[in-house]
Coordinates of C-alpha atoms in Angstrom, one line a residue:
M19 CA 4.5 30.1 -10.2
K20 CA 2.7 32.5 -7.8
H21 CA 0.1 33.5 -10.3
I22 CA -2.0 31.0 -12.0
N23 CA -1.7 30.6 -15.8
K24 CA -5.3 30.1 -16.9
A25 CA -4.4 29.7 -20.5
I26 CA -3.2 26.1 -20.1
F27 CA -6.8 25.0 -19.5
T28 CA -9.4 24.8 -22.2
I29 CA -12.2 23.6 -19.9
S30 CA -14.4 26.5 -18.7
A31 CA -16.8 24.8 -16.4
L32 CA -16.4 22.7 -13.2
A33 CA -16.4 18.9 -13.8
V34 CA -19.2 18.6 -11.3
S35 CA -22.5 17.2 -12.4
V36 CA -25.7 18.2 -10.8
S37 CA -29.2 16.6 -10.8
A38 CA -32.3 17.4 -8.9
H39 CA -31.3 15.2 -6.0
S40 CA -27.5 14.6 -6.1
L41 CA -24.2 16.3 -6.6
E42 CA -21.2 14.4 -7.9
L43 CA -17.6 15.4 -7.2
R44 CA -14.6 14.2 -9.1
L45 CA -11.5 13.5 -7.1
G46 CA -8.2 12.9 -8.8
H47 CA -4.8 11.7 -7.5
T48 CA -1.5 10.6 -8.8
G49 CA -1.2 7.1 -7.1
A50 CA -1.7 3.8 -8.8
P51 CA -5.0 1.9 -8.3
T52 CA -3.1 -0.3 -5.7
H53 CA -1.7 2.8 -3.8
H54 CA -3.0 3.9 -0.4
Y55 CA -4.3 7.1 -2.1
Q56 CA -6.9 4.9 -3.8
T57 CA -7.7 3.0 -0.7
I58 CA -8.2 6.0 1.5
S59 CA -10.1 8.0 -1.3
E60 CA -12.5 5.1 -1.8
E61 CA -13.2 4.9 1.9
F62 CA -13.7 8.6 2.1
A63 CA -16.1 8.5 -0.9
K64 CA -18.1 5.7 0.8
E65 CA -18.4 7.6 4.1
V66 CA -19.5 10.8 2.3
N67 CA -22.1 8.9 0.3
D68 CA -23.4 7.1 3.4
K69 CA -23.6 10.2 5.5
T70 CA -25.4 12.2 2.8
N71 CA -27.8 9.4 1.8
G72 CA -26.3 9.4 -1.6
E73 CA -27.1 13.0 -2.3
L74 CA -23.3 13.9 -2.4
T75 CA -21.1 11.4 -4.1
V76 CA -17.4 11.4 -4.8
V77 CA -15.9 9.5 -7.8
V78 CA -12.2 8.7 -7.5
Y79 CA -9.8 8.9 -10.5
P80 CA -6.3 7.4 -9.9
S81 CA -3.1 7.5 -11.9
D82 CA -3.4 11.2 -13.0
Q83 CA -6.4 10.4 -15.1
L84 CA -7.6 14.0 -14.6
G85 CA -4.2 15.5 -15.2
N86 CA -0.9 15.3 -13.3
Q87 CA -0.7 16.6 -9.7
L88 CA 0.5 20.1 -10.7
E89 CA -2.2 20.5 -13.4
S90 CA -4.9 19.2 -11.2
T91 CA -4.0 21.4 -8.3
E92 CA -4.0 24.5 -10.5
G93 CA -7.3 23.2 -12.0
V94 CA -8.9 23.2 -8.5
M95 CA -7.7 26.7 -7.9
I96 CA -9.2 28.1 -11.1
G97 CA -12.3 26.0 -11.1
T98 CA -11.8 23.5 -13.9
H99 CA -11.3 20.6 -11.5
D100 CA -13.4 19.7 -8.4
M101 CA -11.0 18.0 -6.0
V102 CA -7.4 16.8 -5.9
L103 CA -5.2 14.9 -3.5
S104 CA -2.3 17.3 -3.9
S105 CA 1.0 17.7 -2.0
D106 CA 2.6 20.3 0.2
T107 CA 5.5 20.2 -2.3
V108 CA 3.3 21.2 -5.3
L109 CA 1.6 23.9 -3.2
S110 CA 4.9 25.4 -2.3
N111 CA 5.1 26.6 -6.0
W112 CA 2.4 29.1 -5.1
F113 CA 2.9 29.4 -1.3
P114 CA 6.6 29.5 -0.2
D115 CA 5.5 29.0 3.5
M116 CA 4.3 25.5 2.6
A117 CA 8.0 24.5 2.1
V118 CA 8.5 24.3 5.9
L119 CA 6.6 21.0 5.8
N120 CA 9.3 19.6 3.5
L121 CA 12.4 20.7 5.3
P122 CA 14.9 17.8 5.4
F123 CA 14.8 15.7 8.6
L124 CA 12.3 18.1 10.3
L125 CA 9.1 16.0 10.3
N126 CA 10.1 12.4 11.0
S127 CA 6.7 10.8 11.1
G128 CA 3.0 11.2 10.2
S129 CA 2.4 12.1 13.8
D130 CA 4.9 15.0 13.5
Y131 CA 3.1 16.1 10.4
L132 CA -0.4 16.1 12.0
K133 CA 0.9 17.9 15.1
V134 CA 2.1 20.8 12.8
V135 CA -0.9 21.0 10.3
N136 CA -3.5 20.8 13.1
S137 CA -1.9 23.8 14.8
E138 CA -1.9 27.5 14.1
V139 CA 0.7 26.8 11.5
G140 CA -1.8 24.7 9.6
K141 CA -4.4 27.4 9.8
H142 CA -1.9 29.9 8.5
L143 CA -1.2 27.7 5.5
E144 CA -4.8 27.0 4.8
S145 CA -5.6 30.7 4.7
Q146 CA -2.9 31.2 2.1
V147 CA -4.4 28.5 -0.1
E148 CA -7.8 30.1 0.0
T149 CA -6.4 33.3 -1.5
Q150 CA -5.9 31.3 -4.7
G151 CA -9.4 29.8 -4.9
A152 CA -9.0 26.4 -3.2
V153 CA -9.8 25.1 0.3
V154 CA -7.8 22.5 2.2
L155 CA -10.5 20.0 3.3
G156 CA -8.1 17.8 5.1
W157 CA -4.4 17.1 5.6
W158 CA -3.9 13.6 4.3
E159 CA -0.7 11.6 4.1
N160 CA 2.0 10.5 1.6
G161 CA 4.9 9.5 3.9
I162 CA 8.6 9.6 4.6
R163 CA 10.8 9.6 1.5
H164 CA 13.8 7.3 0.8
V165 CA 16.4 7.0 -1.9
T166 CA 16.6 4.2 -4.5
N167 CA 19.1 3.9 -7.2
S168 CA 20.7 1.4 -9.7
K169 CA 24.3 1.9 -8.7
K170 CA 25.0 1.2 -5.0
P171 CA 23.7 1.4 -1.4
I172 CA 23.5 4.9 0.0
E173 CA 25.1 4.8 3.5
K174 CA 26.6 8.3 3.8
P175 CA 26.2 11.6 1.9
E176 CA 29.3 11.0 -0.1
D177 CA 27.6 8.0 -1.7
L178 CA 25.2 10.3 -3.5
K179 CA 28.0 12.3 -5.2
G180 CA 27.7 12.2 -9.0
L181 CA 24.3 10.4 -9.0
K182 CA 21.4 11.8 -10.9
I183 CA 18.4 11.7 -8.6
R184 CA 14.9 12.5 -9.8
V185 CA 13.1 14.9 -7.5
P186 CA 9.6 16.4 -7.7
E187 CA 8.8 20.0 -8.6
G188 CA 9.8 21.8 -5.4
E189 CA 12.8 24.0 -4.8
I190 CA 13.5 22.5 -1.4
Y191 CA 14.1 19.0 -3.0
V192 CA 16.6 20.4 -5.5
D193 CA 18.4 22.3 -2.7
T194 CA 18.5 19.3 -0.4
F195 CA 20.0 16.9 -3.0
K196 CA 22.5 19.6 -4.1
A197 CA 23.6 19.9 -0.5
L198 CA 24.0 16.2 -0.3
G199 CA 26.2 16.1 -3.4
A200 CA 23.8 14.6 -5.9
G201 CA 22.6 15.9 -9.2
P202 CA 18.9 16.6 -8.7
T203 CA 16.8 16.3 -11.8
V204 CA 13.2 17.5 -11.8
L205 CA 10.7 15.2 -13.6
S206 CA 7.0 14.7 -13.3
F207 CA 6.0 11.5 -11.5
G208 CA 4.4 10.1 -14.7
E209 CA 7.8 10.2 -16.5
L210 CA 9.7 8.6 -13.7
Y211 CA 9.6 4.9 -14.5
S212 CA 10.7 5.4 -18.1
A213 CA 13.5 7.7 -17.0
L214 CA 14.8 5.1 -14.6
Q215 CA 14.5 2.4 -17.2
L216 CA 16.3 4.4 -19.8
K217 CA 19.0 5.4 -17.3
T218 CA 18.2 9.1 -17.8
V219 CA 18.5 9.3 -14.1
D220 CA 20.3 6.9 -11.7
G221 CA 17.7 7.0 -8.9
Q222 CA 14.8 8.6 -7.3
E223 CA 13.3 9.3 -3.8
N224 CA 9.8 8.5 -2.7
P225 CA 7.9 6.8 0.2
V226 CA 8.0 3.0 0.1
A227 CA 4.3 2.8 -1.1
H228 CA 5.2 4.5 -4.4
I229 CA 8.3 2.3 -4.8
V230 CA 6.1 -0.8 -4.5
T231 CA 3.1 0.3 -6.5
Q232 CA 5.1 1.8 -9.3
N233 CA 7.3 -1.3 -9.6
F234 CA 10.5 0.7 -9.3
N235 CA 12.2 -2.5 -8.0
E236 CA 12.1 -3.6 -11.7
V237 CA 14.5 -0.7 -12.6
Q238 CA 16.3 0.0 -9.3
D239 CA 18.5 -2.4 -7.4
Y240 CA 19.0 -0.5 -4.1
A241 CA 16.7 1.1 -1.6
S242 CA 18.3 3.1 1.3
K243 CA 16.2 4.2 4.2
T244 CA 17.3 7.8 4.3
G245 CA 14.0 9.1 5.6
H246 CA 15.1 12.5 4.4
I247 CA 11.8 14.4 3.8
H248 CA 8.2 14.0 4.8
M249 CA 5.6 14.8 2.2
G250 CA 1.9 15.4 3.1
S251 CA -1.1 15.3 0.8
P252 CA -3.6 18.0 1.4
L253 CA -7.1 17.3 0.0
L254 CA -8.2 20.3 -2.0
I255 CA -11.6 21.4 -3.3
N256 CA -12.5 24.4 -5.4
K257 CA -13.6 27.2 -3.0
G258 CA -16.6 28.3 -5.1
L259 CA -17.8 24.7 -5.5
L260 CA -17.6 24.1 -1.8
E261 CA -19.7 27.2 -1.1
R262 CA -22.4 26.0 -3.6
I263 CA -22.8 22.7 -1.8
P264 CA -25.9 22.8 0.5
E265 CA -24.8 23.6 4.0
E266 CA -25.7 20.3 5.6
H267 CA -23.8 18.3 3.0
R268 CA -20.9 20.8 3.0
N269 CA -20.5 20.4 6.8
T270 CA -20.5 16.6 6.4
L271 CA -17.9 16.8 3.6
V272 CA -15.6 18.9 5.7
E273 CA -16.1 16.8 8.9
V274 CA -15.3 13.5 7.1
A275 CA -12.3 14.9 5.2
R276 CA -10.8 16.2 8.5
S277 CA -11.2 12.9 10.2
F278 CA -9.4 11.1 7.4
G279 CA -6.1 12.8 8.1
Q280 CA -5.4 10.5 11.1
K281 CA -6.9 7.5 9.3
H282 CA -4.6 8.0 6.4
V283 CA -1.5 8.4 8.6
T284 CA -2.4 5.2 10.4
L285 CA -3.0 3.3 7.2
V286 CA 0.4 4.3 5.8
E287 CA 2.1 3.3 9.1
E288 CA 0.4 -0.1 8.9
L289 CA 1.4 -0.7 5.3
E290 CA 5.1 0.3 5.5
A291 CA 6.6 -2.8 7.2
K292 CA 4.7 -5.1 4.7
Q293 CA 5.9 -3.0 1.8
W294 CA 9.6 -3.1 2.7
K295 CA 9.3 -6.8 3.1
E296 CA 7.6 -7.1 -0.3
L297 CA 10.5 -5.2 -2.0
E298 CA 13.0 -7.4 -0.3
E299 CA 11.2 -10.5 -1.4
K300 CA 11.3 -9.1 -5.0
G301 CA 15.1 -8.9 -4.8
M302 CA 15.7 -5.3 -3.9
K303 CA 18.7 -4.7 -1.7
I304 CA 17.6 -2.6 1.3
N305 CA 19.9 -0.9 3.8
E306 CA 19.4 1.1 7.0
V307 CA 21.0 4.5 7.2
D308 CA 22.6 6.5 10.0
T309 CA 21.0 9.9 9.2
A310 CA 23.2 12.0 11.4
P311 CA 25.8 12.9 8.7
F312 CA 22.9 13.7 6.3
R313 CA 21.3 16.0 8.8
M314 CA 24.6 17.9 9.2
S315 CA 24.9 18.4 5.4
V316 CA 21.6 20.2 4.9
Q317 CA 21.9 23.3 7.1
S318 CA 22.2 25.4 4.0
V319 CA 18.7 24.4 3.0
Y320 CA 17.3 25.7 6.3
D321 CA 19.2 29.0 5.8
K322 CA 17.9 29.5 2.3
T323 CA 14.3 28.6 3.3
E324 CA 14.4 30.9 6.3
S325 CA 15.0 33.8 4.0
K326 CA 12.0 33.0 1.8
V327 CA 9.2 32.1 4.3
T328 CA 7.3 34.2 6.9
P329 CA 9.8 35.2 9.7
G330 CA 9.7 32.9 12.6
L331 CA 7.7 30.2 10.9
I332 CA 10.4 27.5 11.0
S333 CA 11.0 28.3 14.7
K334 CA 7.3 27.8 15.3
V335 CA 7.4 24.4 13.7
E336 CA 10.5 23.4 15.6
A337 CA 8.8 24.4 18.9
L338 CA 5.8 22.4 18.1
L339 CA 8.0 19.3 17.6
G340 CA 10.1 20.0 20.7
N341 CA 13.3 20.6 18.6

């Protein structure tokens, strides 16, 4: 999906409304109203509003109200959507280099993520995104992903054998779970709860915040802290739209968005312990995992990704992390 299919959109104009004294931007995301995406987006909207004296406002739309993450990301690129809290995984459909941020067991925390995206590697990725009509305003957070399922605890790679695990649209996820012996099944996030309920898939993998806010504990018995992949959430805006915002307000928007990367990582870290406890109280069986055998099983994913991304890019990321 390196070229954008404009035909899937029927809207021809930006969803931005302009009056004599104000500019309203619509920001969409995939999280539930109780998810930290909503919390951080509302805080961001308030700060932008306050710092521009209400002349630039951001209206937040949760739960894919403006379209699912893939559609909204494409919409921002072609100009039918204003802003979206996207993901590095979705962006890897257009920019293969973005996949380095999702390599299994490479980024093990939000701090690792910020160290990489705030470096020359991040600037390189941002420049690629701009070639398709979008700008990365800030590198926000999703979190470390873990496996849940309805069959058994996952304690070693062999426990995944034969299980159908839903994964997002991103080749590296499919490759990772194939390497671990599972049967990866690509489904949109909006379809996931029903697929788990109907046993179309046995399990899924997501950060704990999604497990809680999507009530996956109602249709999954086991949560295993595999911590296999980190997913970040770049905040995107249409490039043409950004350029049309008066310079003073444009600078404020960029400055605030950048500062919220660290704020979002901190928020997610503060929430995680509470969310694991909440799942346990709701009856979910949670187990710790020795990740060493899992790490040894995914070398083929690195080899394949190395052949598809800019030469030396993975080594640069590993050097930044001291690996």
